[in-house]
XYZ file of C-alpha atoms in Angstrom:
460
model
C -0.155 -0.091 -0.030
C 1.276 3.513 -1.053
C 2.328 5.555 2.184
C -0.053 8.550 0.839
C -2.895 6.032 1.007
C -1.782 4.394 4.131
C -1.598 7.818 5.459
C -4.865 8.607 4.474
C -6.797 5.442 5.717
C -4.883 6.134 9.152
C -6.548 9.791 9.200
C -9.723 8.593 8.272
C -9.666 5.755 11.042
C -8.698 8.276 13.744
C -11.686 10.412 12.743
C -13.741 7.619 12.984
C -12.501 6.618 16.389
C -12.743 10.335 17.500
C -16.134 10.603 16.526
C -17.245 7.455 18.057
C -15.633 8.200 21.409
C -17.531 11.582 21.251
C -20.704 9.884 20.472
C -20.234 7.575 23.402
C -19.787 10.529 25.584
C -23.046 11.792 24.492
C -24.894 8.509 25.422
C -22.785 8.434 28.712
C -24.077 12.305 29.358
C -27.836 11.117 28.632
C -26.885 8.079 31.156
C -25.573 10.890 33.809
C -28.830 12.838 33.260
C -31.064 9.602 33.741
C -29.385 9.425 37.199
C -29.879 13.292 38.327
C -33.578 12.622 37.165
C -34.011 9.593 38.891
C -32.774 11.309 42.426
C -34.908 13.959 42.135
C -37.796 12.405 40.955
C -37.245 9.730 44.061
C -37.112 12.901 46.336
C -40.527 14.227 45.224
C -42.080 10.773 44.873
C -40.786 10.044 48.720
C -42.317 13.504 49.817
C -45.205 12.932 48.237
C -46.067 9.688 49.733
C -44.719 11.002 53.712
C -47.101 13.921 52.886
C -49.896 11.722 52.567
C -49.366 9.582 55.567
C -48.948 13.031 57.612
C -52.120 14.320 55.957
C -53.975 11.094 56.828
C -52.808 11.168 60.574
C -54.015 14.985 60.864
C -57.168 14.993 58.559
C -58.040 11.614 58.331
C -61.811 12.532 56.713
C -59.893 14.780 53.962
C -57.349 12.126 53.264
C -59.861 9.664 52.826
C -61.554 11.738 49.942
C -58.234 11.786 47.929
C -58.183 8.530 46.117
C -61.377 8.348 44.687
C -60.646 11.879 43.115
C -57.534 11.623 42.097
C -57.401 8.267 40.828
C -60.106 8.713 37.903
C -58.506 12.317 37.514
C -55.259 10.862 36.611
C -56.635 8.227 34.275
C -58.625 10.958 32.714
C -55.533 12.994 31.999
C -53.535 10.191 30.815
C -56.669 9.338 28.417
C -56.865 13.284 26.973
C -52.942 14.281 27.376
C -50.375 11.889 28.648
C -50.736 8.983 26.411
C -48.527 6.130 27.484
C -48.199 7.181 31.182
C -50.430 4.845 32.922
C -49.336 1.932 35.171
C -46.109 1.380 36.283
C -44.167 1.860 33.318
C -41.732 -1.317 32.858
C -44.273 -3.382 30.526
C -44.249 -0.225 28.404
C -40.656 -0.383 28.122
C -40.717 -4.280 27.146
C -43.295 -3.780 24.468
C -41.015 -0.972 22.701
C -38.038 -3.331 23.209
C -39.963 -5.940 21.527
C -41.225 -3.838 18.887
C -38.742 -0.984 18.586
C -40.809 1.117 15.730
C -40.769 4.580 15.759
C -44.789 5.260 16.258
C -44.530 2.629 19.371
C -41.903 4.238 20.691
C -43.271 7.544 20.443
C -46.573 6.636 21.872
C -45.109 4.650 24.855
C -41.951 6.385 25.670
C -42.586 9.832 23.851
C -42.605 13.387 25.596
C -46.256 12.552 26.630
C -45.799 9.569 28.573
C -42.565 11.166 30.053
C -44.010 14.051 31.231
C -46.920 12.217 32.677
C -44.920 10.152 34.354
C -43.009 12.774 36.262
C -46.108 14.913 36.837
C -48.641 12.326 37.608
C -46.969 9.554 39.702
C -46.156 11.959 43.096
C -49.796 13.102 42.704
C -50.931 9.345 42.666
C -48.469 8.724 45.615
C -49.872 12.080 47.231
C -53.516 10.704 47.356
C -52.505 7.282 49.023
C -52.190 5.036 46.456
C -50.518 1.804 47.674
C -47.822 1.934 44.632
C -44.351 2.742 44.212
C -42.073 5.065 42.272
C -39.445 2.578 40.913
C -41.575 1.199 37.693
C -42.155 4.728 36.687
C -38.449 5.396 36.783
C -37.954 2.730 34.644
C -40.043 4.095 32.155
C -38.535 7.546 32.674
C -34.921 6.201 32.078
C -36.233 4.498 29.060
C -37.664 7.380 27.484
C -34.393 9.653 28.034
C -32.044 7.325 26.578
C -34.714 6.903 23.949
C -34.402 10.634 23.087
C -30.604 10.091 22.563
C -31.434 7.659 19.710
C -32.778 11.080 17.933
C -28.983 12.407 17.533
C -27.743 11.312 14.324
C -24.701 10.061 15.395
C -26.093 8.433 18.304
C -28.382 6.567 15.839
C -25.636 5.603 13.882
C -23.582 3.695 16.834
C -26.177 2.727 18.805
C -29.601 0.970 17.937
C -32.647 2.265 19.805
C -33.491 -1.233 21.445
C -30.219 -1.418 23.446
C -30.266 2.367 24.618
C -33.986 1.711 25.889
C -32.704 -1.173 27.707
C -29.892 0.583 29.052
C -32.207 3.537 29.873
C -34.567 1.294 31.716
C -31.857 -0.422 33.720
C -30.251 2.427 34.561
C -33.557 3.865 36.073
C -33.423 0.636 38.333
C -29.893 1.323 39.365
C -30.547 5.031 40.368
C -33.793 4.372 42.182
C -32.453 1.926 44.358
C -28.854 2.794 44.272
C -28.126 -0.652 43.099
C -25.820 -0.854 40.074
C -25.358 -4.634 40.097
C -29.354 -4.994 40.393
C -29.353 -2.335 37.524
C -27.115 -4.849 35.003
C -29.053 -7.875 35.924
C -32.370 -6.128 35.579
C -31.163 -5.445 31.996
C -30.287 -8.633 30.858
C -32.691 -10.822 32.883
C -35.712 -8.735 32.327
C -35.466 -6.218 29.936
C -33.607 -7.701 27.356
C -35.175 -10.832 27.409
C -33.310 -12.645 24.797
C -32.490 -9.578 22.690
C -29.050 -9.034 22.291
C -27.434 -5.560 22.990
C -25.151 -3.819 20.740
C -22.172 -2.416 22.118
C -22.605 -3.692 25.435
C -19.590 -2.818 27.229
C -20.391 1.021 26.625
C -24.085 0.766 27.661
C -23.092 -1.293 30.555
C -21.015 1.465 31.688
C -23.976 4.189 31.071
C -26.029 1.952 33.763
C -23.378 1.991 36.079
C -22.793 6.017 35.738
C -26.560 6.226 36.722
C -26.009 4.364 39.677
C -23.115 6.304 40.568
C -24.920 9.592 40.411
C -27.203 8.352 43.460
C -24.150 7.171 45.168
C -22.516 10.683 44.597
C -25.773 12.719 45.653
C -27.252 10.659 48.646
C -23.896 8.717 49.525
C -23.272 5.281 50.178
C -26.491 3.887 51.767
C -28.480 1.143 51.521
C -32.234 1.467 50.198
C -33.302 -0.488 53.219
C -30.512 0.198 55.767
C -28.388 -2.231 56.916
C -29.119 -5.587 58.099
C -26.923 -8.217 60.016
C -29.523 -10.944 60.222
C -28.382 -14.460 59.637
C -29.706 -17.883 59.647
C -28.218 -21.351 60.087
C -28.555 -22.980 56.748
C -27.887 -26.681 58.028
C -29.896 -26.465 60.707
C -33.069 -24.699 59.376
C -33.087 -25.507 55.664
C -36.767 -26.901 56.290
C -37.684 -23.194 57.280
C -35.697 -21.979 54.181
C -37.317 -24.221 51.692
C -41.028 -23.854 53.402
C -40.566 -19.825 53.072
C -39.557 -20.411 49.319
C -42.651 -22.365 48.649
C -45.074 -20.208 50.392
C -43.485 -16.926 48.748
C -43.650 -18.729 45.524
C -47.518 -18.982 45.974
C -48.250 -15.653 46.903
C -46.214 -14.136 43.997
C -47.647 -16.346 41.525
C -51.317 -15.557 42.912
C -50.258 -11.856 42.941
C -49.450 -11.721 39.656
C -52.223 -14.154 38.428
C -54.759 -11.513 39.853
C -53.092 -8.476 38.237
C -53.653 -10.218 34.855
C -56.898 -10.963 35.576
C -57.951 -7.015 36.415
C -56.250 -5.709 32.995
C -57.554 -8.455 30.666
C -60.647 -7.120 29.124
C -61.925 -11.060 28.472
C -62.475 -11.068 32.437
C -65.609 -9.751 34.171
C -63.448 -7.372 36.385
C -61.042 -6.235 33.437
C -64.291 -6.018 31.095
C -65.858 -3.946 33.392
C -62.599 -1.689 33.912
C -62.368 -1.642 30.133
C -65.928 -0.062 29.691
C -66.098 2.305 32.495
C -62.727 3.050 33.358
C -63.451 6.422 35.258
C -65.957 4.914 37.496
C -63.818 1.920 38.055
C -61.178 4.040 39.136
C -63.008 6.060 41.412
C -64.220 2.548 42.816
C -60.995 1.427 43.301
C -60.025 4.868 45.117
C -63.013 4.039 47.673
C -62.023 0.401 48.151
C -58.459 1.750 49.222
C -60.003 4.553 51.393
C -62.095 2.341 53.125
C -59.040 -0.023 53.849
C -57.275 2.996 55.093
C -60.303 3.591 57.389
C -60.471 0.278 58.727
C -56.821 -0.907 58.944
C -55.085 2.446 59.106
C -52.253 4.220 57.257
C -50.415 0.690 56.855
C -52.651 0.406 53.587
C -51.198 3.574 52.059
C -48.139 3.951 50.154
C -45.526 1.200 48.888
C -44.558 0.513 52.405
C -41.187 1.565 52.547
C -41.091 3.103 55.630
C -42.786 0.271 57.494
C -40.451 -2.325 56.151
C -37.458 -0.758 56.932
C -38.229 0.216 60.231
C -39.323 -3.496 60.801
C -36.023 -4.629 59.336
C -34.089 -2.335 61.798
C -35.934 -3.904 64.789
C -37.548 -0.495 65.488
C -41.074 -0.974 64.511
C -43.341 -4.496 64.675
C -45.362 -4.873 61.403
C -48.950 -6.140 62.228
C -49.802 -10.097 61.329
C -52.011 -9.012 58.543
C -50.133 -6.454 57.010
C -48.533 -8.391 54.212
C -52.459 -9.431 53.151
C -53.544 -5.804 53.622
C -50.708 -4.474 51.337
C -51.307 -7.296 48.848
C -54.969 -6.293 48.437
C -54.513 -2.269 48.658
C -51.571 -2.579 45.782
C -53.564 -4.904 43.652
C -56.669 -2.384 44.107
C -54.604 0.776 43.308
C -52.785 -1.100 40.381
C -56.342 -1.885 39.157
C -57.218 1.951 38.837
C -55.034 2.440 35.886
C -53.329 5.254 37.812
C -49.528 5.723 37.258
C -47.488 3.880 39.937
C -45.476 0.790 39.964
C -45.551 -2.401 42.179
C -41.905 -3.360 42.369
C -41.603 -1.711 45.877
C -44.688 -2.915 47.119
C -44.055 -6.321 46.214
C -41.130 -6.279 48.307
C -43.137 -4.780 51.263
C -45.484 -7.907 51.026
C -42.741 -10.288 51.186
C -41.347 -8.663 54.032
C -44.956 -8.555 55.564
C -45.275 -12.110 55.294
C -41.697 -13.067 56.407
C -42.453 -11.076 59.305
C -45.874 -13.083 60.073
C -44.350 -16.361 59.301
C -41.536 -15.675 61.903
C -44.167 -14.858 64.511
C -46.213 -17.876 63.593
C -42.878 -20.379 64.216
C -41.459 -18.218 66.854
C -38.241 -17.153 64.882
C -36.310 -13.816 64.759
C -38.230 -11.695 61.779
C -35.407 -9.880 60.040
C -33.811 -13.159 58.141
C -36.866 -14.386 57.143
C -38.293 -11.031 56.123
C -35.347 -10.765 53.803
C -35.653 -14.228 52.524
C -39.614 -13.656 51.763
C -39.008 -10.379 50.005
C -36.546 -12.148 47.831
C -39.006 -14.972 47.475
C -41.801 -13.030 46.639
C -40.171 -10.688 43.829
C -38.308 -13.903 42.418
C -42.207 -15.080 41.941
C -43.531 -12.039 40.473
C -40.996 -11.111 38.222
C -39.209 -14.750 37.262
C -35.899 -13.125 37.415
C -34.390 -15.099 40.440
C -31.060 -13.544 39.915
C -31.864 -9.624 39.896
C -34.077 -10.546 42.792
C -31.230 -11.818 44.750
C -29.028 -9.371 43.853
C -30.971 -5.998 44.212
C -32.532 -7.242 47.717
C -28.962 -7.911 48.433
C -27.539 -4.569 47.743
C -30.548 -2.914 49.498
C -29.471 -4.377 52.908
C -25.583 -5.112 52.458
C -25.880 -8.328 54.066
C -23.628 -10.695 52.930
C -24.488 -13.722 55.715
C -27.607 -14.703 53.726
C -26.165 -15.175 50.006
C -26.853 -18.889 50.054
C -30.244 -18.721 51.497
C -31.406 -15.801 49.442
C -30.211 -18.087 46.166
C -32.131 -20.791 47.249
C -35.295 -19.157 47.892
C -35.048 -17.090 44.975
C -34.776 -20.590 42.657
C -37.470 -22.378 44.700
C -39.861 -19.428 44.534
C -39.404 -19.026 41.101
C -40.046 -22.664 40.039
C -43.361 -22.819 42.294
C -44.502 -19.502 40.788
C -44.302 -20.851 37.501
C -47.039 -23.276 38.168
C -49.420 -20.321 38.749
C -47.852 -17.596 36.363
C -46.467 -18.693 33.367
C -43.939 -16.048 32.927
C -42.786 -12.671 34.479
C -45.762 -10.556 35.361
C -44.109 -7.454 33.448
C -43.753 -9.817 30.491
C -47.450 -10.793 30.403
C -48.719 -7.228 31.073
C -46.647 -6.284 27.944
C -48.727 -9.051 26.042
C -51.879 -6.738 27.100
C -50.531 -3.687 25.712
C -52.755 -2.716 22.799
C -51.878 0.458 20.717
C -54.182 1.851 18.033
C -53.124 4.949 15.693
C -56.445 5.059 14.087
C -57.052 8.945 13.068
C -59.031 11.466 15.226
C -62.304 11.326 14.181
C -64.415 14.192 12.773
C -67.285 13.844 15.459
C -66.497 13.011 18.934
C -67.174 9.121 19.573
C -66.512 7.178 22.482
C -63.080 5.565 22.016
C -62.661 2.101 22.287
C -61.045 0.831 25.495
C -57.831 -1.260 26.239
C -56.509 -3.606 28.393
C -55.528 -0.596 30.650
C -58.809 0.986 30.531
C -57.427 4.280 29.110
C -59.440 6.105 26.439
C -57.406 8.943 25.012
C -59.181 11.543 22.573
C -59.208 10.181 19.331
C -56.391 7.067 19.559
C -56.312 4.196 21.727
C -53.851 4.139 25.011
C -51.600 1.308 25.892
C -52.220 -0.986 28.791
C -49.519 -1.630 31.180
C -48.420 -1.081 34.816
């Protein structure tokens, strides 16, 4: 090769490498933005949930009026303005990952869904919904990284599917301060056999989002630090039985969630035909439960779970069943809010109940049940194990946690054929029909959302 040709080739290669490095830095900048946004969103959402608890204690009668008003109002706003913002957000992300078409991406991860999640999730949590912010954070992160794909240089180097997977996983890493959990969530739940291009760069983007949380909020564990332990050799029967029960609870929980969104069932059909009245009815049920059982009905259960793990406050015997029901009802309303964090609270509540039943120390069984129920719902045993392990920074329970997550997942498969998020994604139906000239009653979808002139996606 002549020296002039070789020099030109080297120059072109250098420019190409420089452009790739610059584009990768742009992607990293978006990942950092996801981290900052997730931290800010968490602060607002947590403040909203805490405000509701205080408001309930000081003005119970007024607080009980909030869910029947806010639930249908949020559904109406989603249908009319914030298309794609209903439910939790993870199924919407999975739906787009399966079919990364521009129109579908714009509907489920566009600016309307993005702003809707940011605005309406704190509003719904302030009303007392038994839901969390983690699922919405996944959708927000995926939408943010999806926006990055609109840059021509980024689009040449990264495909939209891989960016969305990285954004959703970055949301998990930042929401829980669990970088490893975010990585596992990307591979085990979001990608779901879909290959990621330029994996090393995108994995670094996920870690960067988690590091933002670490820098801004310190090296904290989501549920504090726990030194709980259990003798694996002597208490294997307890561990095995807890895994079986957690699998049954998680499987039933997921099965009921599918039931309330499926338009073919009685409940799902009623939800599809009368979305606003149905959402109001769900709000009435949540308020009635709060009136009977107290503040433990409201919110995702983060505070109660953390205090119980630290032995600062005991959970009531039926806490897990109350949270199970209130979360299911809140989810059924179609209002924005996720079930990831409440699922952990349900597991913690059952572990506490089981410990009292067999006269055992509560903390280790709470942690095991948290992993078990989360594994049963998501069918992602490794993700559940890693996330809970990072949440409490306890390495004494590694083997029992792995065992319970595996057992619970296998038991759950007898009731729930796949991850609840994958199944909910199957129920998302999006129509791109043109807006009719004469206003007409739009066709309902599995999520009960009926936007003006075009059908809204289902999901949680």
